[in-house]
C-alpha cells in the first residue's frame, strides 16, 4: 500500500491540501486484475534504525536475486541487518535481453533496495564492494566505488555474526584473448544499456558516406557467442528490432544486417528439451539468423573474431559488435575466500544442503556464487544402517527401514529422484534379493544387501542450474531459517542426524523447478514447464508476458514493464543513441 | 498517423494475422483531448532516397531546436537534404531539469531525427560532428565520433549549395579554473543523466560508515552556479526530489542536505518580471534553498568552490556536487568559421534579418549559435529618405511617408517597438515640429527633421534570447523561405530594398514571444506571458504541464512524458544508481 499512501501525499499536495481529500479511495485497474487501495492521510515514514544492542549482526553481501529475496523475507527486527552491495538496486535480470533493444527500459526493471526493505525497517545499506571476507576475525572488508570526489580510499570493515554471501558470478571468458576488451557481456543493467548504444552506433556507422559495401556489412554483423538462453533471446530481440523498427528508418541498410550465434556445442539451447532446440534452430533459419554450431571462438580483435571448427579449421569473421554469453565464472573475492576456507581446489564455493559454507561458522552462501554439495548416500551408508538398526541386531527389518525412510528421503533427495527415474513407487521396490525378486515382508537385510540396493542412487545427485529461480528460492529459504532460528533451536524440524545424534535444526533446501522460458522473437516463445510439458508459440508469449509481469518485485516496476510493452506495441522501439 | 499504422502491424502480428483485424479502429484518449485514428492495413514504408540529380544540395548542421524545426518543415522533395549531427535524435531540452531527478525519463524527451523526417522522405542523416566549414570551396568537414571500431579516422566532407548552421552553443565557463573538470553542465541529455547518477552517489557516499558528520554534510551540499531559469528549475527539482522521495529512503540524511544557488547578480531569474523574482526568492527561502546573490565563483577544486563577494571577500565552500549553468558560449567550430568570414572581432556569429550569414553566399545560421544583427534606422536614414521621396523634391510629404511606412516597419521592427514603448499609436505621432507640436497635414519634412524624428528609434533594437522558442521559430521561418524560394524569386514578398532597388525576396524573420515558465518546485510554477501577464502558483503548474505536453515533437514522446508525470505522481522518483 506504500504507493497508494504516497500517491495520496502527492495528490493532496498538488491539489493544495484540500481538506476534502483527507481520505481518498484510489482505484487502480491494472492489466487483467484490479486492486482497491484505501489510503490513509499519513504516510508511514521509515522508523529510525532501531537499537541494535543485543541483536546479532547479520551482514548480507549482494543485492541480486538471492540477496533481494533474502532481504525481502527476513525478519529484520530479529537481527542487526547490514547490506553491502555495489548496486543500490535490485535488477530483474530475466528482462535484460529486452533492455538491450529498448523493448523495456532499464529503469522499469530496477527497484531500489531501500524501497524493497522499507517495510522491513532498520536494514542498513552501504553501496560498496566487498573485496575480502575474513572468516577468522569475522569481518568483511569493503570499498566504496563511488566517484573520485570521496575523501580517503573509501575502505571500511564490517563485523558480522552471520554472513550471507550472495555475490553472484562474473562472465566466463575461458581466458579467450580479446574478449574483455572487445566483447559486450550481458549480466548487468549497464551492459544492456551499452549494447543498446552499440547496436545503434553500428547502424549509424554503417550509414556514413565514403564506406565500401564490405565495410558496411562488417559494421552490421552482430555476433553472439554462446547459444544459451541469454544469447538466443538477445539474438531474437535484435532480429525483431532490426526487422520491425530499424528497417523502416534505415531502408538502405536492412539487407546488409547479419546476426550470427556461435555455439561450441552441437545445438543451441541444450538445457531445453530437444523439441524446443529444434524449433528454435528452424525458426532462426527462417528468420535468417545464422547458427554456427560446433564453432569455438579462440581470439577476438577489434576487427574480427577467430573461431575454429573441425571441418573448416580456423576462420576470421569480421564483425561490428559482439556479445559474449557463454556462462559464468567465479568472482575473485570468492576464489580468495575459498582458499581461506580450504576449498582452493574447487571450482565453485561449496555449501551443505542448509546453504552453510563448509568448514565455516555462521557463513552462508547462495545464488550463483555457490553450489550445494549434496551428501552422497554411499558415503554415509554405514551410518544410515546404524541409525536405522534401532535394535542393534546387525540387520534391518522392513519396519526399521520404513521408520527412517522419510528422514532419509529428506536428507538425501537423490533417493526419491532415483525411484522416480526407475518409475518405482516405493523404497521397498529397491530391495530385492540376489535373484532380483521382491523381498518378503519378513526378510531382514544385512549391510551388504542394503548397500547393494542403494548403490546407484547417488547417480541422481544433480547440480542446480545458475538461474534466478534457484537464487530466489534459496534467498527465501534462508530467510525463513533465520526467522525461526530461535524456535528451531528448541524444536528442530529437520531430518535425523545421520552422523551425530538428534535432529537437524532445519529441513534442507529443496529446489522446486517452475519451468523455463526461451523467447524466440516475433512474439513467439518456447517454454519448458514442470513435468516435461512443452509449449511453443504465440500463446506461450502471452504466458511469458503474464508470468514476467507477475514476478516483478514491486507494483512500480510491474506497471512500468507493462507500460513499456504497450509502448513498444504501439510505437515500436526507440532508436536514439543515448 | 504513423504510430497508428505501426500499431496495427504489431497488433496483427501478435494476434497471428487474424483477418478480422485487417481494418482496425484505434481510439486513444489522451490528456484533455482525444484522437481517433483510422489505420489502414498497409504501413507506409519510407521511399528510397529520391534521385538527386538537378536538385541543389542543402546541408543542415545540427539537430537541436533550430535544426529539427527546419527539417520538420522544409519540403525535402525540392532539395537534396543532408543532415550532419553528433546526435541522431532531437531532445526536448526544456524538460532536461526534470530528467536530472527522474521526474521524466531521458527516453521520453528524445525522438530520433529519422522518425521526425520520415514523412519528409529522402533526407539523409549522418551521425558525425562538423569540425570545419569551408565557405570558399562550399564544403563542410565532418568527423564520425562513433566508437573506435571504425576503419580510418572517420573523416569525410560534404559539399553544399545551401548550408544551414544550427550547431547551438556550449556552456560558458568564463575560463573559471576547475569548472570543466569538476562541475556538471546541463545542456545535453547525457548531462542530465550524469547529474542524476551523481545526486544518488552523493547520497550513497554520505550514507557510508566511518564518515564524520562534516564529511556527510559536505557530500550532501549541492551547489548550483547561475541563477537563470535552468539553474533555478534544477534547484527546485532537486529540492522536491530530496524532500518528497529521498527523505523517506535516507531518513538519517534528510537534515544534512543543503542546496545553494550562487548568482553573480543582485537577484535570480533577472530575465523575468520583478514579481516573479521576488516570489522565487521568497519561496526558496521558505524551502531552505540558500540563494547567494552577488557571489562570483573564481575557482573550483574537487573539494571546494571558491567564491568572492564584496562583503565577505573570498570564501571556500565544500561541496558534494556542483552544476554550472551560467549561460552559453560560442563553439570552437563557429569561432573558426567567424574568422574565415571576417567576423573575428565579434563574440557571436552575426546574420542579417533573413538569417543569412553576413558576407557569405548560401550560408544561413540560426538558433543559439547565431544572432541577428538588426540594421539600424540611423545607418540607413539617407537611403530611407531617398526611397520615400518619390517625387525627388528633397522633402517628404505625409503621404509619401505613409506610402513607405509598412515597408519601413517591416524592415526595421524597432520603429514599431519604439512607438509602443512611447505609447504612440501612429508613426505620425513621431513627427513634430521644432516646438513639439504635431505636424499639420500639409507640412513637408526635410532630411534633418526626418532624422530628428527617428533618432531614438534604434534604442529599441533588441537581441533575441537564446531560447528554444526563438530557435524553433527561426527553423520554421527558414524552412518556409526555402519552400517558397522559387516563387519568391519571381514574386518577392519582402519589404522595399532601402539600399538597392526592388523588393526583398522574403519578409525578414520576426520573433513572436509566447511567454516563459519558471517551475519553482512543490507543484508551483511562475509564468510570464505575452503582454506582461504574470501567473504564479499551482494552476500555472497545470498550465505548464499542458503546454509542455502539447509542444512535444511526437505522439510517442507526448504519451511518454505524460506517463512519466503520472508515474512520478503515484510512485515518486526512482533512486537507483543507474
PDB file of C-alpha atoms in Angstrom, chain B residues 385 389 393-398 400-401 427-428 430-433 439-454:
ATOM      1  CA  UNK B 385      14.651  59.399 -47.163  1.00  0.00           C
ATOM      2  CA  UNK B 389      10.966  60.870 -51.612  1.00  0.00           C
ATOM      3  CA  UNK B 393      11.553  67.078 -54.132  1.00  0.00           C
ATOM      4  CA  UNK B 394      14.116  66.909 -51.315  1.00  0.00           C
ATOM      5  CA  UNK B 395      11.261  66.931 -48.798  1.00  0.00           C
ATOM      6  CA  UNK B 396       8.763  64.277 -47.670  1.00  0.00           C
ATOM      7  CA  UNK B 397       5.032  64.837 -47.548  1.00  0.00           C
ATOM      8  CA  UNK B 398       2.974  62.890 -45.036  1.00  0.00           C
ATOM      9  CA  UNK B 400       4.985  59.950 -49.120  1.00  0.00           C
ATOM     10  CA  UNK B 401       5.840  58.777 -45.605  1.00  0.00           C
ATOM     11  CA  UNK B 427       4.092  56.920 -36.929  1.00  0.00           C
ATOM     12  CA  UNK B 428       2.730  60.415 -37.494  1.00  0.00           C
ATOM     13  CA  UNK B 430       6.637  60.897 -34.054  1.00  0.00           C
ATOM     14  CA  UNK B 431       6.659  63.797 -36.430  1.00  0.00           C
ATOM     15  CA  UNK B 432       6.569  67.016 -34.518  1.00  0.00           C
ATOM     16  CA  UNK B 433       7.800  70.444 -35.371  1.00  0.00           C
ATOM     17  CA  UNK B 439       2.630  68.419 -37.736  1.00  0.00           C
ATOM     18  CA  UNK B 440      -0.044  69.750 -39.999  1.00  0.00           C
ATOM     19  CA  UNK B 441      -1.122  67.593 -42.892  1.00  0.00           C
ATOM     20  CA  UNK B 442       0.395  69.977 -45.388  1.00  0.00           C
ATOM     21  CA  UNK B 443       3.850  70.225 -43.746  1.00  0.00           C
ATOM     22  CA  UNK B 444       6.782  68.758 -45.637  1.00  0.00           C
ATOM     23  CA  UNK B 445       9.830  67.328 -43.793  1.00  0.00           C
ATOM     24  CA  UNK B 446      13.396  67.854 -44.829  1.00  0.00           C
ATOM     25  CA  UNK B 447      16.064  65.244 -44.068  1.00  0.00           C
ATOM     26  CA  UNK B 448      17.152  66.864 -40.779  1.00  0.00           C
ATOM     27  CA  UNK B 449      13.628  66.908 -39.415  1.00  0.00           C
ATOM     28  CA  UNK B 450      13.141  63.302 -40.543  1.00  0.00           C
ATOM     29  CA  UNK B 451      16.361  62.253 -38.794  1.00  0.00           C
ATOM     30  CA  UNK B 452      15.356  64.054 -35.617  1.00  0.00           C
ATOM     31  CA  UNK B 453      12.047  62.189 -35.510  1.00  0.00           C
ATOM     32  CA  UNK B 454      13.775  58.832 -35.716  1.00  0.00           C
TER      33      UNK B 454
END
